Amino acid sequence: MSLTPMLTVTDVEATSSWLQTIFALTSVHGGPEFDMLADGEGQVVMWLHRHDADHDHAQTSGLDMSRVGSGIVFYLQTGDIEATNARASALGATFVEELHHNPLAHHREFTIKSADGYLFAAHTALQSEPSS
């Protein structure tokens, strides 16, 4: 079993571009109402759905966009945390937490916030010791 989250957003194309640039994802669907983003191996890792698109989804109709993203953090493992961090910085991403070693999770990570309020934490694989 695998989990593929669907994020409800106000601007699918802008959010898709933002996520593709920072996390090196690829659009495998594209469009103003819906997109599917895949990693470098072609595995779809998330869907994006415009909040007011009429696709007969009970979970998106009447959604209060002021509460979107509340309490959810999406962790995406990256092979090059420095490059991912640099891409986020270059785009002017809002950093909730700068790049640091998390001793409880045994990895390096940083957290950014999307325009719709979702939190995305980029992290490395497990590390036994902090690295620079």
PDB file of C-alpha atoms in Angstrom:
ATOM      1  CA  MET A   1       0.000   0.000   0.000  1.00  0.00           C
ATOM      2  CA  SER A   2       1.134   3.537  -0.626  1.00  0.00           C
ATOM      3  CA  LEU A   3      -0.289   6.898   0.358  1.00  0.00           C
ATOM      4  CA  THR A   4      -0.806   9.625  -2.254  1.00  0.00           C
ATOM      5  CA  PRO A   5      -2.147  12.852  -0.762  1.00  0.00           C
ATOM      6  CA  MET A   6      -4.412  15.186  -2.711  1.00  0.00           C
ATOM      7  CA  LEU A   7      -3.813  18.821  -1.786  1.00  0.00           C
ATOM      8  CA  THR A   8      -6.635  21.255  -2.399  1.00  0.00           C
ATOM      9  CA  VAL A   9      -5.148  24.552  -3.586  1.00  0.00           C
ATOM     10  CA  THR A  10      -6.272  27.881  -5.003  1.00  0.00           C
ATOM     11  CA  ASP A  11      -3.865  27.857  -7.970  1.00  0.00           C
ATOM     12  CA  VAL A  12      -2.916  24.405  -9.279  1.00  0.00           C
ATOM     13  CA  GLU A  13      -0.446  25.585 -11.908  1.00  0.00           C
ATOM     14  CA  ALA A  14       1.448  27.949  -9.577  1.00  0.00           C
ATOM     15  CA  THR A  15       1.576  25.379  -6.770  1.00  0.00           C
ATOM     16  CA  SER A  16       2.682  22.675  -9.207  1.00  0.00           C
ATOM     17  CA  SER A  17       5.473  24.847 -10.572  1.00  0.00           C
ATOM     18  CA  TRP A  18       6.609  25.765  -7.033  1.00  0.00           C
ATOM     19  CA  LEU A  19       6.708  22.124  -5.906  1.00  0.00           C
ATOM     20  CA  GLN A  20       8.379  20.953  -9.136  1.00  0.00           C
ATOM     21  CA  THR A  21      11.115  23.553  -8.828  1.00  0.00           C
ATOM     22  CA  ILE A  22      11.920  23.008  -5.152  1.00  0.00           C
ATOM     23  CA  PHE A  23      11.521  19.231  -4.913  1.00  0.00           C
ATOM     24  CA  ALA A  24      12.582  18.245  -8.462  1.00  0.00           C
ATOM     25  CA  LEU A  25       9.176  16.724  -9.207  1.00  0.00           C
ATOM     26  CA  THR A  26       7.581  16.309 -12.633  1.00  0.00           C
ATOM     27  CA  SER A  27       4.020  16.988 -13.722  1.00  0.00           C
ATOM     28  CA  VAL A  28       2.451  13.889 -15.251  1.00  0.00           C
ATOM     29  CA  HIS A  29      -0.992  15.398 -15.807  1.00  0.00           C
ATOM     30  CA  GLY A  30      -0.965  19.210 -15.771  1.00  0.00           C
ATOM     31  CA  GLY A  31      -3.769  21.708 -16.049  1.00  0.00           C
ATOM     32  CA  PRO A  32      -5.497  24.529 -14.192  1.00  0.00           C
ATOM     33  CA  GLU A  33      -7.851  22.272 -12.195  1.00  0.00           C
ATOM     34  CA  PHE A  34      -5.830  19.123 -11.450  1.00  0.00           C
ATOM     35  CA  ASP A  35      -2.229  17.901 -11.567  1.00  0.00           C
ATOM     36  CA  MET A  36      -0.285  14.817 -10.576  1.00  0.00           C
ATOM     37  CA  LEU A  37       3.339  15.189  -9.467  1.00  0.00           C
ATOM     38  CA  ALA A  38       5.869  12.370  -9.717  1.00  0.00           C
ATOM     39  CA  ASP A  39       9.373  11.836  -8.397  1.00  0.00           C
ATOM     40  CA  GLY A  40      12.411  11.019 -10.544  1.00  0.00           C
ATOM     41  CA  GLU A  41      11.383   7.366 -10.758  1.00  0.00           C
ATOM     42  CA  GLY A  42       7.914   8.182 -12.087  1.00  0.00           C
ATOM     43  CA  GLN A  43       6.111   7.398  -8.810  1.00  0.00           C
ATOM     44  CA  VAL A  44       3.193   9.795  -8.277  1.00  0.00           C
ATOM     45  CA  VAL A  45       3.788  11.392  -4.876  1.00  0.00           C
ATOM     46  CA  MET A  46       0.879  13.872  -4.718  1.00  0.00           C
ATOM     47  CA  TRP A  47      -2.121  15.236  -6.533  1.00  0.00           C
ATOM     48  CA  LEU A  48      -3.166  18.875  -6.679  1.00  0.00           C
ATOM     49  CA  HIS A  49      -6.823  19.839  -7.048  1.00  0.00           C
ATOM     50  CA  ARG A  50      -8.237  23.340  -7.438  1.00  0.00           C
ATOM     51  CA  HIS A  51     -10.577  23.981  -4.527  1.00  0.00           C
ATOM     52  CA  ASP A  52     -13.473  25.210  -6.655  1.00  0.00           C
ATOM     53  CA  ALA A  53     -13.169  22.819  -9.614  1.00  0.00           C
ATOM     54  CA  ASP A  54     -16.430  20.965 -10.167  1.00  0.00           C
ATOM     55  CA  HIS A  55     -15.302  17.329 -10.310  1.00  0.00           C
ATOM     56  CA  ASP A  56     -17.972  15.892  -8.027  1.00  0.00           C
ATOM     57  CA  HIS A  57     -15.518  15.244  -5.173  1.00  0.00           C
ATOM     58  CA  ALA A  58     -17.352  15.338  -1.869  1.00  0.00           C
ATOM     59  CA  GLN A  59     -14.080  16.122  -0.061  1.00  0.00           C
ATOM     60  CA  THR A  60     -13.525  19.391  -1.985  1.00  0.00           C
ATOM     61  CA  SER A  61     -17.029  20.821  -2.303  1.00  0.00           C
ATOM     62  CA  GLY A  62     -17.686  23.602   0.176  1.00  0.00           C
ATOM     63  CA  LEU A  63     -14.135  23.431   1.531  1.00  0.00           C
ATOM     64  CA  ASP A  64     -13.134  26.246   3.889  1.00  0.00           C
ATOM     65  CA  MET A  65      -9.817  27.330   2.304  1.00  0.00           C
ATOM     66  CA  SER A  66      -8.908  29.320   5.436  1.00  0.00           C
ATOM     67  CA  ARG A  67      -8.303  25.995   7.228  1.00  0.00           C
ATOM     68  CA  VAL A  68      -6.410  24.162   4.460  1.00  0.00           C
ATOM     69  CA  GLY A  69      -3.092  22.762   5.606  1.00  0.00           C
ATOM     70  CA  SER A  70      -3.861  23.179   9.280  1.00  0.00           C
ATOM     71  CA  GLY A  71      -2.013  20.521  11.258  1.00  0.00           C
ATOM     72  CA  ILE A  72      -0.455  18.741   8.275  1.00  0.00           C
ATOM     73  CA  VAL A  73       3.248  18.588   7.403  1.00  0.00           C
ATOM     74  CA  PHE A  74       4.348  16.793   4.226  1.00  0.00           C
ATOM     75  CA  TYR A  75       7.823  15.272   4.615  1.00  0.00           C
ATOM     76  CA  LEU A  76       9.698  14.709   1.364  1.00  0.00           C
ATOM     77  CA  GLN A  77      13.043  12.918   1.458  1.00  0.00           C
ATOM     78  CA  THR A  78      15.655  14.379  -0.857  1.00  0.00           C
ATOM     79  CA  GLY A  79      19.003  13.069  -1.983  1.00  0.00           C
ATOM     80  CA  ASP A  80      20.539  16.558  -1.985  1.00  0.00           C
ATOM     81  CA  ILE A  81      19.236  18.662   0.883  1.00  0.00           C
ATOM     82  CA  GLU A  82      21.608  21.541   0.099  1.00  0.00           C
ATOM     83  CA  ALA A  83      20.360  21.857  -3.500  1.00  0.00           C
ATOM     84  CA  THR A  84      16.732  21.557  -2.383  1.00  0.00           C
ATOM     85  CA  ASN A  85      17.301  24.256   0.233  1.00  0.00           C
ATOM     86  CA  ALA A  86      18.984  26.495  -2.367  1.00  0.00           C
ATOM     87  CA  ARG A  87      16.044  26.103  -4.785  1.00  0.00           C
ATOM     88  CA  ALA A  88      13.568  26.996  -2.019  1.00  0.00           C
ATOM     89  CA  SER A  89      15.630  30.056  -1.089  1.00  0.00           C
ATOM     90  CA  ALA A  90      15.944  31.142  -4.731  1.00  0.00           C
ATOM     91  CA  LEU A  91      12.147  31.035  -5.093  1.00  0.00           C
ATOM     92  CA  GLY A  92      11.739  33.172  -1.975  1.00  0.00           C
ATOM     93  CA  ALA A  93       9.965  30.393  -0.073  1.00  0.00           C
ATOM     94  CA  THR A  94       8.703  31.209   3.401  1.00  0.00           C
ATOM     95  CA  PHE A  95      10.910  29.243   5.784  1.00  0.00           C
ATOM     96  CA  VAL A  96       9.206  28.064   8.948  1.00  0.00           C
ATOM     97  CA  GLU A  97      12.389  26.294  10.006  1.00  0.00           C
ATOM     98  CA  GLU A  98      15.854  26.739   8.502  1.00  0.00           C
ATOM     99  CA  LEU A  99      18.063  23.798   7.508  1.00  0.00           C
ATOM    100  CA  HIS A 100      19.261  22.017  10.649  1.00  0.00           C
ATOM    101  CA  HIS A 101      20.010  18.597  12.117  1.00  0.00           C
ATOM    102  CA  ASN A 102      16.998  17.097  13.896  1.00  0.00           C
ATOM    103  CA  PRO A 103      18.467  14.836  16.602  1.00  0.00           C
ATOM    104  CA  LEU A 104      15.136  13.117  17.290  1.00  0.00           C
ATOM    105  CA  ALA A 105      14.563  12.135  13.659  1.00  0.00           C
ATOM    106  CA  HIS A 106      18.279  11.548  12.939  1.00  0.00           C
ATOM    107  CA  HIS A 107      18.300  13.586   9.754  1.00  0.00           C
ATOM    108  CA  ARG A 108      18.756  17.109   8.396  1.00  0.00           C
ATOM    109  CA  GLU A 109      15.630  19.027   7.477  1.00  0.00           C
ATOM    110  CA  PHE A 110      14.029  22.386   6.755  1.00  0.00           C
ATOM    111  CA  THR A 111      10.370  23.384   6.582  1.00  0.00           C
ATOM    112  CA  ILE A 112       8.690  25.822   4.191  1.00  0.00           C
ATOM    113  CA  LYS A 113       5.104  27.043   3.825  1.00  0.00           C
ATOM    114  CA  SER A 114       3.175  27.111   0.544  1.00  0.00           C
ATOM    115  CA  ALA A 115       0.878  29.936  -0.558  1.00  0.00           C
ATOM    116  CA  ASP A 116      -2.103  27.847   0.624  1.00  0.00           C
ATOM    117  CA  GLY A 117      -0.574  27.288   4.073  1.00  0.00           C
ATOM    118  CA  TYR A 118       0.657  23.725   3.629  1.00  0.00           C
ATOM    119  CA  LEU A 119       3.920  22.888   5.363  1.00  0.00           C
ATOM    120  CA  PHE A 120       6.567  20.961   3.425  1.00  0.00           C
ATOM    121  CA  ALA A 121       9.593  19.582   5.239  1.00  0.00           C
ATOM    122  CA  ALA A 122      12.520  18.469   3.099  1.00  0.00           C
ATOM    123  CA  HIS A 123      14.738  15.936   4.829  1.00  0.00           C
ATOM    124  CA  THR A 124      17.712  13.656   4.267  1.00  0.00           C
ATOM    125  CA  ALA A 125      17.871   9.935   4.831  1.00  0.00           C
ATOM    126  CA  LEU A 126      18.652   8.854   8.397  1.00  0.00           C
ATOM    127  CA  GLN A 127      22.029   9.990   9.678  1.00  0.00           C
ATOM    128  CA  SER A 128      23.735   8.660  12.791  1.00  0.00           C
ATOM    129  CA  GLU A 129      25.734  11.876  13.298  1.00  0.00           C
ATOM    130  CA  PRO A 130      25.086  15.478  12.297  1.00  0.00           C
ATOM    131  CA  SER A 131      26.843  16.588   9.131  1.00  0.00           C
ATOM    132  CA  SER A 132      27.540  20.095   7.981  1.00  0.00           C
TER     133      SER A 132
END
